[in-house]
Amino acid sequence: MALPMQRKLMLAGGVAAIIAIFVAMMAWGREGDYRVLYSNLSDKDGGAIVAQLQQMQTPYKYSEGGGAIMVPADKVHDLRLKLASAGLPKGSVVGFELMESQKFGVTQFQERLNFQRGLEGELIRSIQALASVQSARVHLALPNQNGFFREQQKASASVVLTLYPGRTLDRGQIAGIVHLVSSSVPEMSPKAVSIVDQTGSLISGPQEGADQTGLDAQQLQYVRQMESNYTQRIRDILEPVVGKENLRAQVNAEIDFSQIESTAEEYKPNQGQQAAASVRSQQTTEQVGQGSATPSGVPGAASNQPPVPATAPINGASQPLSGAAGGTSTSNSRREAVTNYEVDKTVRVTRNATGTVKRLNAAVVLNHRTSTDAKGKTTTQPITQEELDKLTALVRETIGFDEKRGDSIKVINTPFQVVKEETDSTPLWKQPETIDIVRTLAVPLGLTMAALIVVFGAIRPAIKAAKPVELSAEEQRKLDAVVDDPQELPALDAAHQMPQLEGPTTDARLEAARVFARENPMAMANVMRGWMNN
């Protein structure tokens, strides 16, 4: 209380400033880090979410581009669950939970439409569970089944996939999506499912009217994989010799994906009639008949001859013999023998494998060798032709060179161009990293500097002024001397010091003056005025 008013005001202002700075730093610390709650929202969904956040009294802010809503990091997951329970955002995929909120009096068409939307949403969720799929859309065509139609129209589906950059779907994954969709809808054939990627290319099957001799995505991927394997083989065999940064290799592979199937039948003649021929079937027919006594035949000397013994060929039927002239009796006979033998037959079916290598072209570039002498000077020199031939032979053996197939390998040696790194001439205070650090530390440092200025400029001087002045022993000894006396008196030792006398605790005159001032303030004021005038 003994301080002057100016010091009191400085002390009070400094304390108030320190409290304000402390509150600001607490508010800055409580604000914390903000994370993205939702991004790429429509205006309708964004407005609904902001209204819900305001209702829940949750702080939020927008990103610099305005495409995302950011909330404190420790409340992200809690807010997402609360907003999901409220059905926000509306643009999210809904499944069969859409059927749980059916209103009273809904028509059959609306019920079928809600069921179709729920089925599409469930399929979208299942497809988006794949690692390579970023987003998906499913369109189902479910015709109305009617028992009066003789031929019912079948269901069909279309799927639009948006893949992550740099990722593709192999043939097995595409077939899995097709069967997933077809199995989820009754009486849907896998052929009725079409899958299109974000570029509009049909990836579920060959395009109608497309060139059937061209390569599809699966075949192109196989070719790239083959070329990558051959290139990696060359790197693995040459990098230990020339160094990792002194080698560039490329392989071009021509792959034959044509499917060829040939059937051949071969017949071999029987090797002899005894051992090689085997009887498959045998049939013998024999007929014998008695002729009439009526003369027959051509008149003349030939018909008057006596009959000869009948003879017949082995594999032929006997001709009827002419009877003797003169009406003698004749007999005719017929004999047939048929024998079938097995014939050698060989049937050969040949199917060529797809994906065979037709030709390989390899190109390898080697850098000049770099050597450093004892003085630290670096020089480059080309690789000798003998060593280059050895490296070419290594490449031939690595990729399985086949001259009959038409393979070619080219290995050359040339110096590589050294790329000069461009130095960043941006001043340090203009670099984005520096600006971000300054923005992050500006507020805490500013508050800290303000607090230091207040403490050392206002509070500390006021506190020092309130403390009694402490004199040192030398200064106390000087004050004991006579005022304006240049000669300092020596201090008495403890033996010669006089005992200090205690003063009266109260003064009667002082008390009388105080009583008089309280009882007669006007008289005391006149006395003080007289003193001041004189």
Short mmCIF file of N, CA and C in Angstrom, two decimals, residues 348-508:
data_model
loop_
_atom_site.label_atom_id
_atom_site.label_comp_id
_atom_site.label_asym_id
_atom_site.label_seq_id
_atom_site.Cartn_x
_atom_site.Cartn_y
_atom_site.Cartn_z
N ARG A 348 -4.04 -89.41 -83.81
CA ARG A 348 -3.21 -88.52 -83.00
C ARG A 348 -3.84 -87.12 -82.99
N VAL A 349 -4.13 -86.61 -81.77
CA VAL A 349 -4.69 -85.27 -81.57
C VAL A 349 -3.62 -84.42 -80.89
N THR A 350 -3.26 -83.30 -81.48
CA THR A 350 -2.19 -82.43 -80.97
C THR A 350 -2.77 -81.06 -80.69
N ARG A 351 -2.57 -80.58 -79.44
CA ARG A 351 -2.99 -79.23 -79.04
C ARG A 351 -1.74 -78.46 -78.63
N ASN A 352 -1.48 -77.36 -79.31
CA ASN A 352 -0.32 -76.54 -78.98
C ASN A 352 -0.62 -75.68 -77.75
N ALA A 353 0.36 -75.54 -76.90
CA ALA A 353 0.20 -74.71 -75.69
C ALA A 353 0.18 -73.24 -76.07
N THR A 354 -0.67 -72.45 -75.37
CA THR A 354 -0.74 -71.02 -75.61
C THR A 354 0.31 -70.30 -74.77
N GLY A 355 0.71 -69.15 -75.24
CA GLY A 355 1.69 -68.36 -74.50
C GLY A 355 3.12 -68.80 -74.71
N THR A 356 3.42 -69.39 -75.84
CA THR A 356 4.79 -69.80 -76.13
C THR A 356 5.59 -68.62 -76.69
N VAL A 357 6.85 -68.64 -76.41
CA VAL A 357 7.74 -67.56 -76.86
C VAL A 357 8.10 -67.77 -78.31
N LYS A 358 7.77 -66.78 -79.15
CA LYS A 358 8.14 -66.86 -80.55
C LYS A 358 9.51 -66.25 -80.82
N ARG A 359 9.81 -65.15 -80.11
CA ARG A 359 11.08 -64.47 -80.36
C ARG A 359 11.39 -63.56 -79.19
N LEU A 360 12.69 -63.42 -78.90
CA LEU A 360 13.17 -62.54 -77.84
C LEU A 360 14.19 -61.57 -78.41
N ASN A 361 14.01 -60.29 -78.08
CA ASN A 361 14.96 -59.25 -78.47
C ASN A 361 15.42 -58.54 -77.20
N ALA A 362 16.71 -58.59 -76.94
CA ALA A 362 17.28 -58.00 -75.72
C ALA A 362 18.26 -56.91 -76.11
N ALA A 363 18.17 -55.75 -75.41
CA ALA A 363 19.08 -54.63 -75.61
C ALA A 363 19.66 -54.25 -74.26
N VAL A 364 21.00 -54.21 -74.17
CA VAL A 364 21.69 -53.92 -72.92
C VAL A 364 22.69 -52.80 -73.19
N VAL A 365 22.67 -51.78 -72.32
CA VAL A 365 23.60 -50.66 -72.42
C VAL A 365 24.42 -50.63 -71.14
N LEU A 366 25.76 -50.61 -71.29
CA LEU A 366 26.69 -50.60 -70.17
C LEU A 366 27.44 -49.28 -70.15
N ASN A 367 27.64 -48.75 -68.99
CA ASN A 367 28.36 -47.50 -68.82
C ASN A 367 29.87 -47.76 -68.83
N HIS A 368 30.64 -46.71 -69.14
CA HIS A 368 32.09 -46.82 -69.07
C HIS A 368 32.53 -47.07 -67.63
N ARG A 369 33.64 -47.74 -67.47
CA ARG A 369 34.17 -48.00 -66.14
C ARG A 369 34.78 -46.72 -65.57
N THR A 370 34.56 -46.51 -64.30
CA THR A 370 35.08 -45.34 -63.60
C THR A 370 36.15 -45.79 -62.63
N SER A 371 37.30 -45.11 -62.71
CA SER A 371 38.43 -45.45 -61.83
C SER A 371 38.95 -44.16 -61.19
N THR A 372 39.42 -44.29 -59.96
CA THR A 372 39.95 -43.15 -59.19
C THR A 372 41.39 -43.46 -58.81
N ASP A 373 42.30 -42.52 -59.13
CA ASP A 373 43.71 -42.75 -58.84
C ASP A 373 44.01 -42.34 -57.40
N ALA A 374 45.29 -42.41 -57.04
CA ALA A 374 45.70 -42.10 -55.67
C ALA A 374 45.49 -40.63 -55.32
N LYS A 375 45.52 -39.74 -56.31
CA LYS A 375 45.32 -38.32 -56.05
C LYS A 375 43.85 -37.92 -55.98
N GLY A 376 42.96 -38.89 -56.18
CA GLY A 376 41.53 -38.59 -56.12
C GLY A 376 40.94 -38.15 -57.42
N LYS A 377 41.66 -38.27 -58.54
CA LYS A 377 41.15 -37.87 -59.84
C LYS A 377 40.38 -39.03 -60.44
N THR A 378 39.15 -38.75 -60.92
CA THR A 378 38.26 -39.78 -61.45
C THR A 378 38.32 -39.73 -62.97
N THR A 379 38.51 -40.90 -63.57
CA THR A 379 38.55 -41.03 -65.03
C THR A 379 37.65 -42.18 -65.45
N THR A 380 37.16 -42.11 -66.69
CA THR A 380 36.32 -43.16 -67.26
C THR A 380 37.01 -43.75 -68.47
N GLN A 381 36.83 -45.04 -68.67
CA GLN A 381 37.42 -45.74 -69.82
C GLN A 381 36.44 -46.80 -70.30
N PRO A 382 36.39 -47.04 -71.61
CA PRO A 382 35.43 -48.02 -72.14
C PRO A 382 35.80 -49.45 -71.76
N ILE A 383 34.82 -50.31 -71.84
CA ILE A 383 35.03 -51.74 -71.55
C ILE A 383 35.66 -52.38 -72.78
N THR A 384 36.61 -53.25 -72.57
CA THR A 384 37.29 -53.91 -73.68
C THR A 384 36.33 -54.82 -74.42
N GLN A 385 36.66 -55.08 -75.69
CA GLN A 385 35.81 -55.92 -76.53
C GLN A 385 35.78 -57.35 -76.02
N GLU A 386 36.89 -57.83 -75.48
CA GLU A 386 36.91 -59.20 -74.95
C GLU A 386 35.96 -59.34 -73.77
N GLU A 387 35.97 -58.38 -72.88
CA GLU A 387 35.05 -58.44 -71.74
C GLU A 387 33.61 -58.23 -72.18
N LEU A 388 33.41 -57.40 -73.22
CA LEU A 388 32.06 -57.18 -73.73
C LEU A 388 31.50 -58.46 -74.34
N ASP A 389 32.35 -59.25 -75.01
CA ASP A 389 31.90 -60.53 -75.56
C ASP A 389 31.52 -61.50 -74.44
N LYS A 390 32.27 -61.49 -73.35
CA LYS A 390 31.93 -62.37 -72.23
C LYS A 390 30.58 -61.99 -71.61
N LEU A 391 30.36 -60.70 -71.48
CA LEU A 391 29.08 -60.26 -70.92
C LEU A 391 27.92 -60.59 -71.87
N THR A 392 28.16 -60.49 -73.17
CA THR A 392 27.12 -60.88 -74.14
C THR A 392 26.79 -62.36 -74.03
N ALA A 393 27.83 -63.19 -73.84
CA ALA A 393 27.59 -64.62 -73.67
C ALA A 393 26.79 -64.90 -72.40
N LEU A 394 27.05 -64.13 -71.35
CA LEU A 394 26.26 -64.30 -70.12
C LEU A 394 24.79 -63.97 -70.37
N VAL A 395 24.55 -62.90 -71.13
CA VAL A 395 23.17 -62.53 -71.42
C VAL A 395 22.49 -63.60 -72.27
N ARG A 396 23.22 -64.18 -73.23
CA ARG A 396 22.65 -65.25 -74.06
C ARG A 396 22.19 -66.43 -73.21
N GLU A 397 23.04 -66.83 -72.28
CA GLU A 397 22.67 -67.98 -71.44
C GLU A 397 21.57 -67.63 -70.45
N THR A 398 21.50 -66.37 -70.08
CA THR A 398 20.51 -65.98 -69.07
C THR A 398 19.10 -66.04 -69.61
N ILE A 399 18.89 -65.54 -70.84
CA ILE A 399 17.53 -65.50 -71.39
C ILE A 399 17.21 -66.73 -72.24
N GLY A 400 18.13 -67.67 -72.37
CA GLY A 400 17.87 -68.86 -73.18
C GLY A 400 17.83 -68.54 -74.66
N PHE A 401 18.94 -67.99 -75.17
CA PHE A 401 19.01 -67.57 -76.57
C PHE A 401 18.85 -68.77 -77.50
N ASP A 402 17.99 -68.63 -78.51
CA ASP A 402 17.75 -69.68 -79.51
C ASP A 402 17.87 -69.05 -80.89
N GLU A 403 18.90 -69.44 -81.61
CA GLU A 403 19.14 -68.85 -82.93
C GLU A 403 18.09 -69.28 -83.94
N LYS A 404 17.60 -70.52 -83.81
CA LYS A 404 16.58 -71.00 -84.74
C LYS A 404 15.27 -70.22 -84.58
N ARG A 405 15.02 -69.76 -83.39
CA ARG A 405 13.81 -69.01 -83.12
C ARG A 405 13.89 -67.58 -83.64
N GLY A 406 15.09 -67.11 -83.94
CA GLY A 406 15.28 -65.76 -84.41
C GLY A 406 15.56 -64.75 -83.32
N ASP A 407 16.07 -65.19 -82.16
CA ASP A 407 16.37 -64.27 -81.08
C ASP A 407 17.56 -63.39 -81.44
N SER A 408 17.57 -62.19 -80.84
CA SER A 408 18.66 -61.27 -81.09
C SER A 408 19.03 -60.59 -79.77
N ILE A 409 20.34 -60.35 -79.58
CA ILE A 409 20.87 -59.71 -78.38
C ILE A 409 21.87 -58.65 -78.82
N LYS A 410 21.74 -57.46 -78.23
CA LYS A 410 22.66 -56.38 -78.55
C LYS A 410 23.15 -55.77 -77.25
N VAL A 411 24.47 -55.84 -77.03
CA VAL A 411 25.11 -55.28 -75.85
C VAL A 411 26.12 -54.24 -76.32
N ILE A 412 25.94 -52.99 -75.89
CA ILE A 412 26.84 -51.92 -76.29
C ILE A 412 27.37 -51.24 -75.04
N ASN A 413 28.47 -50.54 -75.23
CA ASN A 413 29.13 -49.82 -74.15
C ASN A 413 29.25 -48.34 -74.55
N THR A 414 28.67 -47.47 -73.72
CA THR A 414 28.68 -46.04 -74.00
C THR A 414 28.62 -45.28 -72.68
N PRO A 415 29.21 -44.09 -72.61
CA PRO A 415 29.14 -43.34 -71.33
C PRO A 415 27.74 -42.79 -71.08
N PHE A 416 27.32 -42.86 -69.84
CA PHE A 416 26.02 -42.34 -69.44
C PHE A 416 26.10 -40.83 -69.23
N GLN A 417 25.01 -40.17 -69.50
CA GLN A 417 24.93 -38.74 -69.27
C GLN A 417 24.69 -38.48 -67.78
N VAL A 418 25.52 -37.61 -67.21
CA VAL A 418 25.38 -37.27 -65.79
C VAL A 418 24.38 -36.13 -65.66
N VAL A 419 23.33 -36.39 -64.94
CA VAL A 419 22.29 -35.38 -64.74
C VAL A 419 22.71 -34.46 -63.60
N LYS A 420 22.79 -33.17 -63.92
CA LYS A 420 23.16 -32.20 -62.91
C LYS A 420 21.94 -31.84 -62.07
N GLU A 421 22.10 -31.94 -60.80
CA GLU A 421 20.99 -31.62 -59.90
C GLU A 421 20.86 -30.10 -59.78
N GLU A 422 19.67 -29.64 -60.06
CA GLU A 422 19.40 -28.21 -59.97
C GLU A 422 19.22 -27.80 -58.51
N THR A 423 20.02 -26.82 -58.12
CA THR A 423 19.92 -26.36 -56.73
C THR A 423 18.72 -25.44 -56.58
N ASP A 424 18.08 -25.57 -55.45
CA ASP A 424 16.91 -24.74 -55.17
C ASP A 424 17.38 -23.35 -54.72
N SER A 425 17.05 -22.35 -55.55
CA SER A 425 17.47 -20.98 -55.25
C SER A 425 16.45 -20.20 -54.42
N THR A 426 15.43 -20.88 -53.95
CA THR A 426 14.42 -20.20 -53.14
C THR A 426 15.01 -19.83 -51.80
N PRO A 427 14.87 -18.59 -51.36
CA PRO A 427 15.41 -18.24 -50.03
C PRO A 427 14.77 -19.08 -48.94
N LEU A 428 15.53 -19.17 -47.85
CA LEU A 428 15.06 -20.00 -46.75
C LEU A 428 13.75 -19.50 -46.18
N TRP A 429 13.58 -18.19 -46.13
CA TRP A 429 12.37 -17.66 -45.52
C TRP A 429 11.16 -17.75 -46.44
N LYS A 430 11.36 -18.16 -47.72
CA LYS A 430 10.26 -18.35 -48.64
C LYS A 430 9.91 -19.81 -48.88
N GLN A 431 10.68 -20.73 -48.33
CA GLN A 431 10.42 -22.15 -48.53
C GLN A 431 9.15 -22.56 -47.79
N PRO A 432 8.37 -23.48 -48.36
CA PRO A 432 7.11 -23.88 -47.69
C PRO A 432 7.33 -24.49 -46.31
N GLU A 433 8.42 -25.24 -46.13
CA GLU A 433 8.65 -25.84 -44.82
C GLU A 433 8.87 -24.77 -43.77
N THR A 434 9.65 -23.74 -44.14
CA THR A 434 9.89 -22.65 -43.17
C THR A 434 8.61 -21.90 -42.85
N ILE A 435 7.80 -21.66 -43.86
CA ILE A 435 6.54 -20.95 -43.63
C ILE A 435 5.62 -21.74 -42.71
N ASP A 436 5.56 -23.06 -42.91
CA ASP A 436 4.73 -23.89 -42.04
C ASP A 436 5.22 -23.87 -40.60
N ILE A 437 6.55 -23.92 -40.43
CA ILE A 437 7.09 -23.89 -39.06
C ILE A 437 6.79 -22.56 -38.39
N VAL A 438 6.93 -21.46 -39.16
CA VAL A 438 6.66 -20.13 -38.59
C VAL A 438 5.19 -20.00 -38.21
N ARG A 439 4.29 -20.51 -39.09
CA ARG A 439 2.88 -20.44 -38.77
C ARG A 439 2.54 -21.27 -37.54
N THR A 440 3.21 -22.40 -37.37
CA THR A 440 2.92 -23.25 -36.23
C THR A 440 3.43 -22.65 -34.93
N LEU A 441 4.61 -22.02 -34.97
CA LEU A 441 5.23 -21.51 -33.74
C LEU A 441 4.96 -20.03 -33.50
N ALA A 442 4.27 -19.38 -34.42
CA ALA A 442 4.09 -17.93 -34.27
C ALA A 442 3.25 -17.60 -33.04
N VAL A 443 2.14 -18.24 -32.87
CA VAL A 443 1.25 -17.92 -31.74
C VAL A 443 1.90 -18.26 -30.40
N PRO A 444 2.46 -19.49 -30.20
CA PRO A 444 3.09 -19.75 -28.90
C PRO A 444 4.25 -18.81 -28.59
N LEU A 445 5.09 -18.52 -29.61
CA LEU A 445 6.22 -17.63 -29.35
C LEU A 445 5.75 -16.21 -29.06
N GLY A 446 4.72 -15.75 -29.77
CA GLY A 446 4.21 -14.41 -29.51
C GLY A 446 3.63 -14.27 -28.12
N LEU A 447 2.89 -15.26 -27.68
CA LEU A 447 2.34 -15.22 -26.32
C LEU A 447 3.44 -15.29 -25.28
N THR A 448 4.47 -16.09 -25.53
CA THR A 448 5.58 -16.19 -24.58
C THR A 448 6.33 -14.88 -24.47
N MET A 449 6.61 -14.23 -25.62
CA MET A 449 7.31 -12.95 -25.59
C MET A 449 6.47 -11.88 -24.87
N ALA A 450 5.16 -11.90 -25.11
CA ALA A 450 4.31 -10.92 -24.42
C ALA A 450 4.34 -11.15 -22.92
N ALA A 451 4.32 -12.41 -22.51
CA ALA A 451 4.38 -12.69 -21.07
C ALA A 451 5.70 -12.23 -20.47
N LEU A 452 6.83 -12.44 -21.17
CA LEU A 452 8.12 -11.99 -20.66
C LEU A 452 8.18 -10.47 -20.56
N ILE A 453 7.62 -9.79 -21.56
CA ILE A 453 7.64 -8.32 -21.51
C ILE A 453 6.82 -7.81 -20.33
N VAL A 454 5.68 -8.42 -20.10
CA VAL A 454 4.84 -7.98 -18.98
C VAL A 454 5.53 -8.25 -17.65
N VAL A 455 6.17 -9.42 -17.52
CA VAL A 455 6.81 -9.77 -16.25
C VAL A 455 7.97 -8.84 -15.95
N PHE A 456 8.87 -8.65 -16.94
CA PHE A 456 10.07 -7.86 -16.69
C PHE A 456 9.83 -6.36 -16.82
N GLY A 457 8.76 -5.97 -17.51
CA GLY A 457 8.52 -4.54 -17.68
C GLY A 457 7.56 -3.92 -16.68
N ALA A 458 6.67 -4.71 -16.11
CA ALA A 458 5.67 -4.14 -15.21
C ALA A 458 5.67 -4.79 -13.84
N ILE A 459 5.62 -6.09 -13.81
CA ILE A 459 5.46 -6.77 -12.51
C ILE A 459 6.74 -6.72 -11.69
N ARG A 460 7.88 -7.01 -12.32
CA ARG A 460 9.13 -7.06 -11.56
C ARG A 460 9.50 -5.69 -10.99
N PRO A 461 9.45 -4.59 -11.75
CA PRO A 461 9.76 -3.29 -11.12
C PRO A 461 8.83 -2.94 -9.97
N ALA A 462 7.55 -3.28 -10.08
CA ALA A 462 6.62 -2.97 -8.99
C ALA A 462 6.95 -3.77 -7.75
N ILE A 463 7.29 -5.02 -7.93
CA ILE A 463 7.64 -5.86 -6.78
C ILE A 463 8.93 -5.35 -6.12
N LYS A 464 9.92 -4.94 -6.92
CA LYS A 464 11.16 -4.43 -6.37
C LYS A 464 10.95 -3.13 -5.60
N ALA A 465 10.02 -2.32 -6.09
CA ALA A 465 9.75 -1.06 -5.40
C ALA A 465 9.06 -1.29 -4.06
N ALA A 466 8.30 -2.37 -3.93
CA ALA A 466 7.59 -2.64 -2.68
C ALA A 466 8.51 -3.19 -1.61
N LYS A 467 9.65 -3.73 -1.96
CA LYS A 467 10.56 -4.30 -0.97
C LYS A 467 11.39 -3.18 -0.32
N PRO A 468 11.72 -3.27 1.02
CA PRO A 468 12.61 -2.29 1.66
C PRO A 468 14.02 -2.39 1.12
N VAL A 469 14.69 -1.24 1.10
CA VAL A 469 16.05 -1.22 0.57
C VAL A 469 17.01 -1.83 1.60
N GLU A 470 17.72 -2.81 1.21
CA GLU A 470 18.69 -3.45 2.09
C GLU A 470 20.07 -2.87 1.82
N LEU A 471 20.69 -2.29 2.91
CA LEU A 471 22.02 -1.67 2.77
C LEU A 471 23.08 -2.67 3.18
N SER A 472 24.20 -2.57 2.50
CA SER A 472 25.33 -3.42 2.87
C SER A 472 25.99 -2.87 4.14
N ALA A 473 26.95 -3.59 4.71
CA ALA A 473 27.64 -3.18 5.94
C ALA A 473 28.44 -1.90 5.71
N GLU A 474 29.05 -1.78 4.56
CA GLU A 474 29.85 -0.59 4.26
C GLU A 474 28.96 0.63 4.16
N GLU A 475 27.77 0.45 3.48
CA GLU A 475 26.87 1.59 3.36
C GLU A 475 26.28 1.97 4.72
N GLN A 476 26.01 0.96 5.55
CA GLN A 476 25.48 1.27 6.89
C GLN A 476 26.52 2.03 7.73
N ARG A 477 27.80 1.70 7.60
CA ARG A 477 28.86 2.38 8.34
C ARG A 477 29.01 3.83 7.87
N LYS A 478 28.77 4.06 6.59
CA LYS A 478 28.86 5.42 6.08
C LYS A 478 27.70 6.28 6.59
N LEU A 479 26.53 5.67 6.71
CA LEU A 479 25.40 6.44 7.23
C LEU A 479 25.56 6.83 8.69
N ASP A 480 26.34 6.10 9.43
CA ASP A 480 26.58 6.45 10.84
C ASP A 480 27.47 7.69 11.00
N ALA A 481 28.15 8.07 9.97
CA ALA A 481 29.05 9.23 10.06
C ALA A 481 28.24 10.52 10.00
N VAL A 482 28.88 11.61 10.24
CA VAL A 482 28.24 12.92 10.21
C VAL A 482 27.94 13.27 8.77
N VAL A 483 26.83 13.88 8.55
CA VAL A 483 26.43 14.25 7.20
C VAL A 483 27.40 15.30 6.67
N ASP A 484 27.81 15.14 5.43
CA ASP A 484 28.73 16.06 4.74
C ASP A 484 30.10 16.11 5.41
N ASP A 485 30.44 15.11 6.15
CA ASP A 485 31.77 15.05 6.77
C ASP A 485 32.60 14.08 5.96
N PRO A 486 33.68 14.57 5.34
CA PRO A 486 34.50 13.66 4.52
C PRO A 486 35.23 12.61 5.35
N GLN A 487 35.40 12.88 6.62
CA GLN A 487 36.13 11.93 7.44
C GLN A 487 35.15 10.92 8.03
N GLU A 488 35.44 9.66 7.76
CA GLU A 488 34.60 8.60 8.26
C GLU A 488 35.10 8.17 9.62
N LEU A 489 34.19 8.11 10.55
CA LEU A 489 34.55 7.69 11.91
C LEU A 489 34.65 6.18 11.94
N PRO A 490 35.67 5.71 12.67
CA PRO A 490 35.79 4.25 12.78
C PRO A 490 34.67 3.70 13.63
N ALA A 491 34.25 2.53 13.27
CA ALA A 491 33.18 1.89 14.02
C ALA A 491 33.74 1.33 15.32
N LEU A 492 32.92 1.40 16.38
CA LEU A 492 33.32 0.86 17.67
C LEU A 492 33.24 -0.64 17.66
N ASP A 493 34.15 -1.23 18.40
CA ASP A 493 34.09 -2.68 18.50
C ASP A 493 32.99 -3.06 19.46
N ALA A 494 32.80 -4.32 19.63
CA ALA A 494 31.71 -4.83 20.47
C ALA A 494 31.93 -4.48 21.92
N ALA A 495 33.20 -4.38 22.39
CA ALA A 495 33.47 -4.11 23.82
C ALA A 495 33.16 -2.67 24.18
N HIS A 496 33.36 -1.69 23.23
CA HIS A 496 33.19 -0.28 23.54
C HIS A 496 31.85 0.28 23.08
N GLN A 497 30.98 -0.58 22.47
CA GLN A 497 29.70 -0.06 22.01
C GLN A 497 28.81 0.21 23.21
N MET A 498 28.04 1.32 23.13
CA MET A 498 27.12 1.70 24.19
C MET A 498 25.82 0.93 24.00
N PRO A 499 25.19 0.58 25.11
CA PRO A 499 23.90 -0.10 24.98
C PRO A 499 22.87 0.84 24.38
N GLN A 500 22.05 0.32 23.43
CA GLN A 500 21.04 1.11 22.77
C GLN A 500 19.84 1.29 23.69
N LEU A 501 19.31 2.56 23.75
CA LEU A 501 18.17 2.90 24.61
C LEU A 501 16.89 2.74 23.80
N GLU A 502 15.92 2.18 24.44
CA GLU A 502 14.64 1.98 23.76
C GLU A 502 13.80 3.24 23.91
N GLY A 503 13.18 3.66 22.85
CA GLY A 503 12.34 4.83 22.87
C GLY A 503 10.98 4.50 23.45
N PRO A 504 10.25 5.54 23.86
CA PRO A 504 8.90 5.31 24.38
C PRO A 504 8.00 4.74 23.31
N THR A 505 7.19 3.83 23.75
CA THR A 505 6.28 3.21 22.79
C THR A 505 5.20 4.18 22.34
N THR A 506 4.78 5.12 23.26
CA THR A 506 3.72 6.08 22.92
C THR A 506 4.17 7.49 23.31
N ASP A 507 3.65 8.48 22.60
CA ASP A 507 3.93 9.89 22.87
C ASP A 507 2.61 10.57 23.23
N ALA A 508 2.55 11.15 24.42
CA ALA A 508 1.31 11.77 24.90
C ALA A 508 0.89 12.93 24.01
#
